[in-house]
Structure formats: structure tokens, C-alpha cells
Amino acid sequence: MDKHVYGGGQHWYAITICSALLTAFAVRVMWNVIPAMNAAGTGEWGYDRWF
């Protein structure tokens, strides 16, 4: 019986999925962490009240 040989697309599929998940995680972290940092308008930590 012949062995099935996977093409190059199988390799890039895994890389694409992993890259998408890592990018989504980075965006999610930045979306929540950056606004919670020191607000320029108030000089305090936490969300800017004008935002």
C-alpha cells in the first residue's frame, strides 16, 4: 500500500492557525491592559474617566 504524502499546505495550515491565535491573544491583552495604565488626563492609574 502506498503511503500518503502530505503537501506543504498541511505545514502552513498549522503555522497560520497558531499565528492567528497568538495575534488574537496579543490584541486581547493590549485591549485590556493599555487603557488601564496611567491615564494622561487624570494622572492616576485606571481607566480615563473621559474615555
Short mmCIF file of N, CA and C in Angstrom, two decimals:
data_model
loop_
_atom_site.label_atom_id
_atom_site.label_comp_id
_atom_site.label_asym_id
_atom_site.label_seq_id
_atom_site.Cartn_x
_atom_site.Cartn_y
_atom_site.Cartn_z
N MET A 1 0.83 -1.18 0.00
CA MET A 1 0.00 0.00 0.00
C MET A 1 0.88 1.25 0.00
N ASP A 2 0.46 2.25 -0.74
CA ASP A 2 1.23 3.50 -0.80
C ASP A 2 0.98 4.35 0.45
N LYS A 3 2.04 4.98 0.86
CA LYS A 3 1.94 5.90 1.99
C LYS A 3 1.43 7.24 1.49
N HIS A 4 0.53 7.86 2.24
CA HIS A 4 0.02 9.17 1.85
C HIS A 4 1.04 10.24 2.22
N VAL A 5 1.39 11.06 1.26
CA VAL A 5 2.36 12.13 1.49
C VAL A 5 1.61 13.44 1.59
N TYR A 6 1.79 14.13 2.72
CA TYR A 6 1.13 15.42 2.90
C TYR A 6 1.90 16.50 2.16
N GLY A 7 1.16 17.45 1.62
CA GLY A 7 1.79 18.55 0.91
C GLY A 7 2.26 19.64 1.85
N GLY A 8 2.80 20.68 1.27
CA GLY A 8 3.30 21.80 2.07
C GLY A 8 2.19 22.58 2.75
N GLY A 9 0.97 22.47 2.22
CA GLY A 9 -0.15 23.20 2.81
C GLY A 9 -0.47 22.74 4.21
N GLN A 10 -0.23 21.49 4.50
CA GLN A 10 -0.50 20.95 5.85
C GLN A 10 0.39 21.66 6.88
N HIS A 11 1.61 21.92 6.50
CA HIS A 11 2.55 22.61 7.39
C HIS A 11 2.13 24.06 7.60
N TRP A 12 1.79 24.75 6.53
CA TRP A 12 1.42 26.16 6.63
C TRP A 12 0.08 26.36 7.31
N TYR A 13 -0.79 25.38 7.24
CA TYR A 13 -2.08 25.46 7.92
C TYR A 13 -1.87 25.59 9.43
N ALA A 14 -1.02 24.77 9.99
CA ALA A 14 -0.74 24.81 11.43
C ALA A 14 -0.08 26.13 11.82
N ILE A 15 0.84 26.60 11.00
CA ILE A 15 1.51 27.87 11.29
C ILE A 15 0.52 29.02 11.24
N THR A 16 -0.38 29.01 10.27
CA THR A 16 -1.38 30.08 10.14
C THR A 16 -2.33 30.10 11.33
N ILE A 17 -2.80 28.93 11.75
CA ILE A 17 -3.72 28.86 12.88
C ILE A 17 -3.02 29.34 14.16
N CYS A 18 -1.80 28.89 14.39
CA CYS A 18 -1.06 29.32 15.59
C CYS A 18 -0.80 30.82 15.56
N SER A 19 -0.45 31.36 14.41
CA SER A 19 -0.21 32.79 14.30
C SER A 19 -1.48 33.59 14.57
N ALA A 20 -2.61 33.11 14.06
CA ALA A 20 -3.88 33.80 14.29
C ALA A 20 -4.25 33.79 15.77
N LEU A 21 -4.04 32.67 16.44
CA LEU A 21 -4.36 32.58 17.87
C LEU A 21 -3.45 33.48 18.70
N LEU A 22 -2.17 33.50 18.38
CA LEU A 22 -1.24 34.36 19.11
C LEU A 22 -1.54 35.84 18.88
N THR A 23 -1.88 36.20 17.65
CA THR A 23 -2.24 37.59 17.35
C THR A 23 -3.50 38.00 18.09
N ALA A 24 -4.51 37.13 18.10
CA ALA A 24 -5.76 37.42 18.81
C ALA A 24 -5.50 37.57 20.30
N PHE A 25 -4.64 36.73 20.87
CA PHE A 25 -4.32 36.83 22.29
C PHE A 25 -3.60 38.14 22.60
N ALA A 26 -2.66 38.54 21.73
CA ALA A 26 -1.93 39.79 21.94
C ALA A 26 -2.87 40.99 21.88
N VAL A 27 -3.78 40.99 20.91
CA VAL A 27 -4.74 42.09 20.79
C VAL A 27 -5.64 42.14 22.02
N ARG A 28 -6.07 40.98 22.48
CA ARG A 28 -6.94 40.91 23.67
C ARG A 28 -6.24 41.46 24.90
N VAL A 29 -4.97 41.10 25.07
CA VAL A 29 -4.21 41.58 26.23
C VAL A 29 -4.01 43.08 26.14
N MET A 30 -3.59 43.57 24.97
CA MET A 30 -3.36 45.01 24.82
C MET A 30 -4.64 45.81 24.97
N TRP A 31 -5.76 45.26 24.50
CA TRP A 31 -7.04 45.96 24.57
C TRP A 31 -7.43 46.19 26.03
N ASN A 32 -7.06 45.27 26.92
CA ASN A 32 -7.43 45.39 28.33
C ASN A 32 -6.36 46.05 29.19
N VAL A 33 -5.09 45.90 28.84
CA VAL A 33 -4.01 46.38 29.70
C VAL A 33 -3.66 47.83 29.41
N ILE A 34 -3.56 48.22 28.17
CA ILE A 34 -3.11 49.57 27.82
C ILE A 34 -4.03 50.65 28.40
N PRO A 35 -5.37 50.56 28.27
CA PRO A 35 -6.22 51.61 28.85
C PRO A 35 -6.16 51.64 30.38
N ALA A 36 -5.79 50.57 31.02
CA ALA A 36 -5.75 50.52 32.48
C ALA A 36 -4.45 51.11 33.04
N MET A 37 -3.56 51.53 32.16
CA MET A 37 -2.31 52.11 32.62
C MET A 37 -2.54 53.57 33.01
N ASN A 38 -1.49 54.27 33.35
CA ASN A 38 -1.59 55.64 33.83
C ASN A 38 -2.25 56.53 32.78
N ALA A 39 -3.39 57.10 33.13
CA ALA A 39 -4.13 57.95 32.20
C ALA A 39 -3.51 59.35 32.18
N ALA A 40 -3.30 59.90 30.99
CA ALA A 40 -2.66 61.21 30.86
C ALA A 40 -3.54 62.32 31.43
N GLY A 41 -4.85 62.20 31.27
CA GLY A 41 -5.76 63.26 31.72
C GLY A 41 -5.92 63.34 33.23
N THR A 42 -5.87 62.22 33.90
CA THR A 42 -6.13 62.20 35.34
C THR A 42 -4.87 62.06 36.17
N GLY A 43 -3.81 61.51 35.59
CA GLY A 43 -2.58 61.30 36.33
C GLY A 43 -2.69 60.15 37.32
N GLU A 44 -3.76 59.41 37.25
CA GLU A 44 -3.98 58.28 38.16
C GLU A 44 -4.01 56.99 37.36
N TRP A 45 -3.87 55.89 38.08
CA TRP A 45 -3.95 54.59 37.44
C TRP A 45 -5.40 54.20 37.28
N GLY A 46 -5.71 53.56 36.19
CA GLY A 46 -7.07 53.13 35.92
C GLY A 46 -7.58 53.78 34.65
N TYR A 47 -8.80 53.47 34.31
CA TYR A 47 -9.38 54.00 33.08
C TYR A 47 -9.55 55.50 33.15
N ASP A 48 -9.30 56.15 32.04
CA ASP A 48 -9.52 57.58 31.94
C ASP A 48 -11.02 57.85 31.99
N ARG A 49 -11.45 58.72 32.86
CA ARG A 49 -12.90 58.93 33.01
C ARG A 49 -13.53 59.56 31.78
N TRP A 50 -12.72 60.20 30.93
CA TRP A 50 -13.26 60.81 29.71
C TRP A 50 -13.32 59.83 28.56
N PHE A 51 -12.80 58.65 28.75
CA PHE A 51 -12.76 57.66 27.68
C PHE A 51 -14.08 56.94 27.59
#
